Short mmCIF file of C-alpha atoms in Angstrom, two decimals:
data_model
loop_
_atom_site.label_atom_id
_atom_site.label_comp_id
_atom_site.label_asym_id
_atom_site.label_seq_id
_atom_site.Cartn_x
_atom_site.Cartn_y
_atom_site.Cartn_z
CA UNK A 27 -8.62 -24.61 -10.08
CA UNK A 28 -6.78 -21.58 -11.66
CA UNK A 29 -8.55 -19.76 -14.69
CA UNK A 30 -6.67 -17.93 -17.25
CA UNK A 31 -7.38 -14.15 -16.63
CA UNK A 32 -9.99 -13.21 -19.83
CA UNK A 33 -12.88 -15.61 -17.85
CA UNK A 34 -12.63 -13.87 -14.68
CA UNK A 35 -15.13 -11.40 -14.19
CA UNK A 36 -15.18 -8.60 -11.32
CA UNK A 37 -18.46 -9.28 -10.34
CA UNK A 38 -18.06 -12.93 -9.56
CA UNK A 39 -17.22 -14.55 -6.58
CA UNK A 40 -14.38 -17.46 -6.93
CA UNK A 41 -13.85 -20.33 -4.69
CA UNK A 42 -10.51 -22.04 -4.22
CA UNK A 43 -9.28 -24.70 -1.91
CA UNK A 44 -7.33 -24.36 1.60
CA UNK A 45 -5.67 -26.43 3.41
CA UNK A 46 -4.83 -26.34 7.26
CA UNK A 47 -3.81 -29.21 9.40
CA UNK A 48 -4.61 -31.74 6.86
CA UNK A 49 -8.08 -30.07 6.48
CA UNK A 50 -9.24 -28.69 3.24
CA UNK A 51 -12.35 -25.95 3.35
CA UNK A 52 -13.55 -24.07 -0.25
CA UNK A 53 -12.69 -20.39 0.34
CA UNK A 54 -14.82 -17.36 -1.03
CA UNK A 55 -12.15 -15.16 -2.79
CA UNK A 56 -13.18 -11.49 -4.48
CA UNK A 57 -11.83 -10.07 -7.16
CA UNK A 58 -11.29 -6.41 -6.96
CA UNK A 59 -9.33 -5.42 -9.57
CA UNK A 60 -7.92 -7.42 -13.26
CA UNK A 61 -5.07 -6.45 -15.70
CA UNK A 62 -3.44 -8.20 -18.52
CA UNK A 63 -1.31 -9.62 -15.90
CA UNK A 64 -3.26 -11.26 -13.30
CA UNK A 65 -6.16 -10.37 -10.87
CA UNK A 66 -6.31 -9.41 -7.56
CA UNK A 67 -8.13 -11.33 -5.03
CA UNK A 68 -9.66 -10.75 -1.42
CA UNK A 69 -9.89 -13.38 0.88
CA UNK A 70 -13.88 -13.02 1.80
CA UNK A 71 -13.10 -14.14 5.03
CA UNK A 72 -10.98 -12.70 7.49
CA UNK A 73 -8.20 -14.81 9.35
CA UNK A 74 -8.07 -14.64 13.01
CA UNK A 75 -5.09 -13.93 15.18
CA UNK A 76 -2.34 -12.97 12.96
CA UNK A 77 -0.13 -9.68 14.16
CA UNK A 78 2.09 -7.70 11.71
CA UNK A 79 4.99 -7.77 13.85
CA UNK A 80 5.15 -9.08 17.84
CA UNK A 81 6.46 -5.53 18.41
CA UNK A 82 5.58 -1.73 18.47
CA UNK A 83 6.56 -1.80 14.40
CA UNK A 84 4.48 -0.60 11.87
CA UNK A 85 6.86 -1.84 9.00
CA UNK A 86 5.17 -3.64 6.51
CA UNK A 87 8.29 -4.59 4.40
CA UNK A 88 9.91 -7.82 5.94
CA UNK A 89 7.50 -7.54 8.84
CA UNK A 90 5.82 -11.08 10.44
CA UNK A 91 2.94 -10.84 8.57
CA UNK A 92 4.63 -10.39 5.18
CA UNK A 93 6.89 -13.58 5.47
CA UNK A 94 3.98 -15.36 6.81
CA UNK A 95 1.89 -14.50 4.31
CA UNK A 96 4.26 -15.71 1.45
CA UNK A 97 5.72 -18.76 2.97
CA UNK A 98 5.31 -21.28 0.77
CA UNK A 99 6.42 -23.97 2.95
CA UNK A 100 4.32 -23.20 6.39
CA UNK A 101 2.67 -19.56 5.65
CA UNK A 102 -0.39 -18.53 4.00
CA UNK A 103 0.73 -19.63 0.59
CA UNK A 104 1.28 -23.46 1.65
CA UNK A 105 -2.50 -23.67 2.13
CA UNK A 106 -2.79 -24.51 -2.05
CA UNK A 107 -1.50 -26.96 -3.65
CA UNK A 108 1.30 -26.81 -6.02
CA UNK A 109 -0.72 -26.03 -8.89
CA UNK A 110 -2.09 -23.15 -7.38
CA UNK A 111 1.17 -21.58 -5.86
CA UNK A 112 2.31 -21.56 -9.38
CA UNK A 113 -0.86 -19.79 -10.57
CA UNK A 114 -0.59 -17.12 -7.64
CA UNK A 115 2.68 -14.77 -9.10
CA UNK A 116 4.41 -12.05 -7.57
CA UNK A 117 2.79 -8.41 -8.72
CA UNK A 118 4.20 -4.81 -7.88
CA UNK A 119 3.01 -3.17 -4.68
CA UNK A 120 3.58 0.70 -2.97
CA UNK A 121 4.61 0.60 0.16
CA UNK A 122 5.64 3.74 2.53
CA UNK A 123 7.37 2.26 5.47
CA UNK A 124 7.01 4.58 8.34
CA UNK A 125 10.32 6.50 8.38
CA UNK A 126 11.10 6.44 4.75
CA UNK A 127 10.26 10.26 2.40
CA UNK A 128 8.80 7.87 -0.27
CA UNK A 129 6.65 5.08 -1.46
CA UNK A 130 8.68 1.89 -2.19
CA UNK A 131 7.49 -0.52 -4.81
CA UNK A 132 7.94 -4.28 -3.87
CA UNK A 133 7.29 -7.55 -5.40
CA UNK A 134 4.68 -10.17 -3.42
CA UNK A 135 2.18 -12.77 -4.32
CA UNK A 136 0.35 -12.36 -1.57
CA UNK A 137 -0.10 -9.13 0.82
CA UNK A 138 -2.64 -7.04 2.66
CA UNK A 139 -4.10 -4.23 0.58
CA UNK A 140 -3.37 -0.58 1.51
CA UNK A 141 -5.27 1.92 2.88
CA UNK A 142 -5.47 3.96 -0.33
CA UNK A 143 -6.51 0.58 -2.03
CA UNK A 144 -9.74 0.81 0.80
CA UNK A 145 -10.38 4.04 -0.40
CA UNK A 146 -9.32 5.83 2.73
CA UNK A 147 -5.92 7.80 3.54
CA UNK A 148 -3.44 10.35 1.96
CA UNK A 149 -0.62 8.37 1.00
CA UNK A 150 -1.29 6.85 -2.55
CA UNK A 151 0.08 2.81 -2.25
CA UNK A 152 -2.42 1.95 -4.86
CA UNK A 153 -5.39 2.37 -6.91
CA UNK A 154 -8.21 2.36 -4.96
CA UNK A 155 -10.85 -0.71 -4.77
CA UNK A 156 -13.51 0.23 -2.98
CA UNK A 157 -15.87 0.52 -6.03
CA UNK A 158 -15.39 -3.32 -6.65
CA UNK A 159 -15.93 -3.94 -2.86
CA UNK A 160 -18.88 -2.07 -2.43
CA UNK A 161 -19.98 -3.96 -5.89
CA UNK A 162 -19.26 -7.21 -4.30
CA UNK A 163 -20.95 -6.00 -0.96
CA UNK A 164 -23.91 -4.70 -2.67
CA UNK A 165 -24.13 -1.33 -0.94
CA UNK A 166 -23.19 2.19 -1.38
CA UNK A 167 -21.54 2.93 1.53
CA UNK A 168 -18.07 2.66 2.27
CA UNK A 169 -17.46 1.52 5.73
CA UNK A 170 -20.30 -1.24 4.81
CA UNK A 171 -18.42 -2.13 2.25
CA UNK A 172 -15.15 -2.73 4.06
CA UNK A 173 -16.95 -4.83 7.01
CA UNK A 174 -15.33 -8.34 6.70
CA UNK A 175 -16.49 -11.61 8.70
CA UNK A 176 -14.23 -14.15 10.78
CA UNK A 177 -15.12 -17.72 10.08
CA UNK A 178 -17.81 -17.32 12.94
CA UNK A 179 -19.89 -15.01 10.63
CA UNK A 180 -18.82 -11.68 13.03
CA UNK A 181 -17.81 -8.55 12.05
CA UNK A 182 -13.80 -8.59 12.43
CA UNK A 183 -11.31 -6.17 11.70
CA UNK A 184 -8.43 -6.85 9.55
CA UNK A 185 -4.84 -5.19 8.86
CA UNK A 186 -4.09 -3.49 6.10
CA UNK A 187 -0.10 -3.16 4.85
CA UNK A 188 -0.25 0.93 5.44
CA UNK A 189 1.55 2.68 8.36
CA UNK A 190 -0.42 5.00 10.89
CA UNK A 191 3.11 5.73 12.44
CA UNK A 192 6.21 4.46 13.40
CA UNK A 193 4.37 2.13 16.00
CA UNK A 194 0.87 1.93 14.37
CA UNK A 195 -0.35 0.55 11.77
CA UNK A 196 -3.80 0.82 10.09
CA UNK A 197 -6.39 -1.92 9.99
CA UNK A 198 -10.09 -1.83 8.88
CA UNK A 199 -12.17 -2.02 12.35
CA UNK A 200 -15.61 -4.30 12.40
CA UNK A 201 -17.56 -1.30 11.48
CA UNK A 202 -15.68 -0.95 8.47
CA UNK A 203 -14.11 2.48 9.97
CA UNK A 204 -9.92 2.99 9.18
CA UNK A 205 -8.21 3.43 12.36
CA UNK A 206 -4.64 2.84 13.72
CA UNK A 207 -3.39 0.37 16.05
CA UNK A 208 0.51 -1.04 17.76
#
C-alpha cells in the first residue's frame, strides 16, 4: 500500500506486492534516497534475464530495458496494481548516452540507477547512494554493499542505466565490483 512520503524512513525496508502470471509475491524494496517529491526505491532483489538492448548498444534512452521497465500494460510497471502505478510518478534522471558531449535529463518512473548513483564512475548522472546502501547492507564496504541476490538467494549482477562505451554498458558484477559488458 503506498505511504505518503513524511512516514518513510531511509532506514526501513518496505514491502509491496508483485504480480507475475497471475502470481502475487511481497517484494523487499529499499529506499535510498527521499525528497519533498517522492522516494527512491531499490528492488532488493535482482530480476533475472533481462538485457538492455538484444544488440551491441549501450543506449539507455529508448533502449529494451527502459520500455520494459515502464510498460504499464506488460513491463515491469504492470506487476502493481492500479493503485500503485498511480503512486509510482515519473522523476528527473541524467543520462549520458554513449555518443552524446552531455548528460541528458529524462523523465521515468521506473529505471536502473547510474553508476555515479553506486558510487563508482566519472560521469555525474546522479547523486550518489551508496551511503544508504551500505546503511541498508549493514557494512562499510562498498562492493559489499552493492552485492544484490536473484530470487535463489545468489549473488547476481545487475545493469545499471550508465554507458561503458558505445557497445558496453556497465552493470554491478556478483562481487559488487563495476565493470562493463555488450
Amino acid at each position: 500500500m503506498a505511504r505518503k512520503i513524511e512516514t518513510i524512513s531511509l532506514d526501513e525496508v518496505l514491502c509491496y506486492d508483485e504480480t507475475v502470471g497471475g502470481v502475487t509475491t511481497t517484494v523487499r524494496y529499499l529506499p535510498l534516497r527521499k525528497d519533498a517529491d517522492g522516494v527512491v526505491l531499490l528492488r532488493d532483489e535482482v530480476l533475472d534475464g533481462r538485457r538492455i538492448n538484444a544488440t551491441n548498444d549501450a543506449t539507455y534512452i529508448g533502449s529494451e530495458m527502459d520500455t520494459w521497465l515502464n510498460d504499464a500494460a506488460a513491463g515491469y510497471l504492470s506487476r502493481f496494481d492500479a493503485k500503485m502505478r498511480a503512486a509510482i510518478i515519473p522523476t528527473a534522471i541524467k543520462v549520458k548516452p554513449p555518443d552524446a558531449d552531455a548528460v541528458q535529463e529524462i523523465a521515468r518512473s521506473v529505471y536502473l540507477l547510474s553508476e555515479s548513483e553506486v558510487g563508482s564512475g566519472t560521469v555525474a548522472e546522479g547523486d550518489s547512494m551508496l551511503d544508504a546502501l551500505k546503511a541498508h547492507k549493514g557494512v562499510t564496504d562498498a562492493n559489499k554493499a552493492r552485492i544484490a541476490l536473484n530470487s535463489a538467494g545468489s549473488a547476481s549482477y545487475w545493469w545499471l542505466r550508465s554507458a561503458g562505451s558505445a557497445s558496453q554498458t556497465r552493470y554491478v558484477n556478483s562481487n559488487g565490483n563495476v565493470n562493463s559488458s555488450n
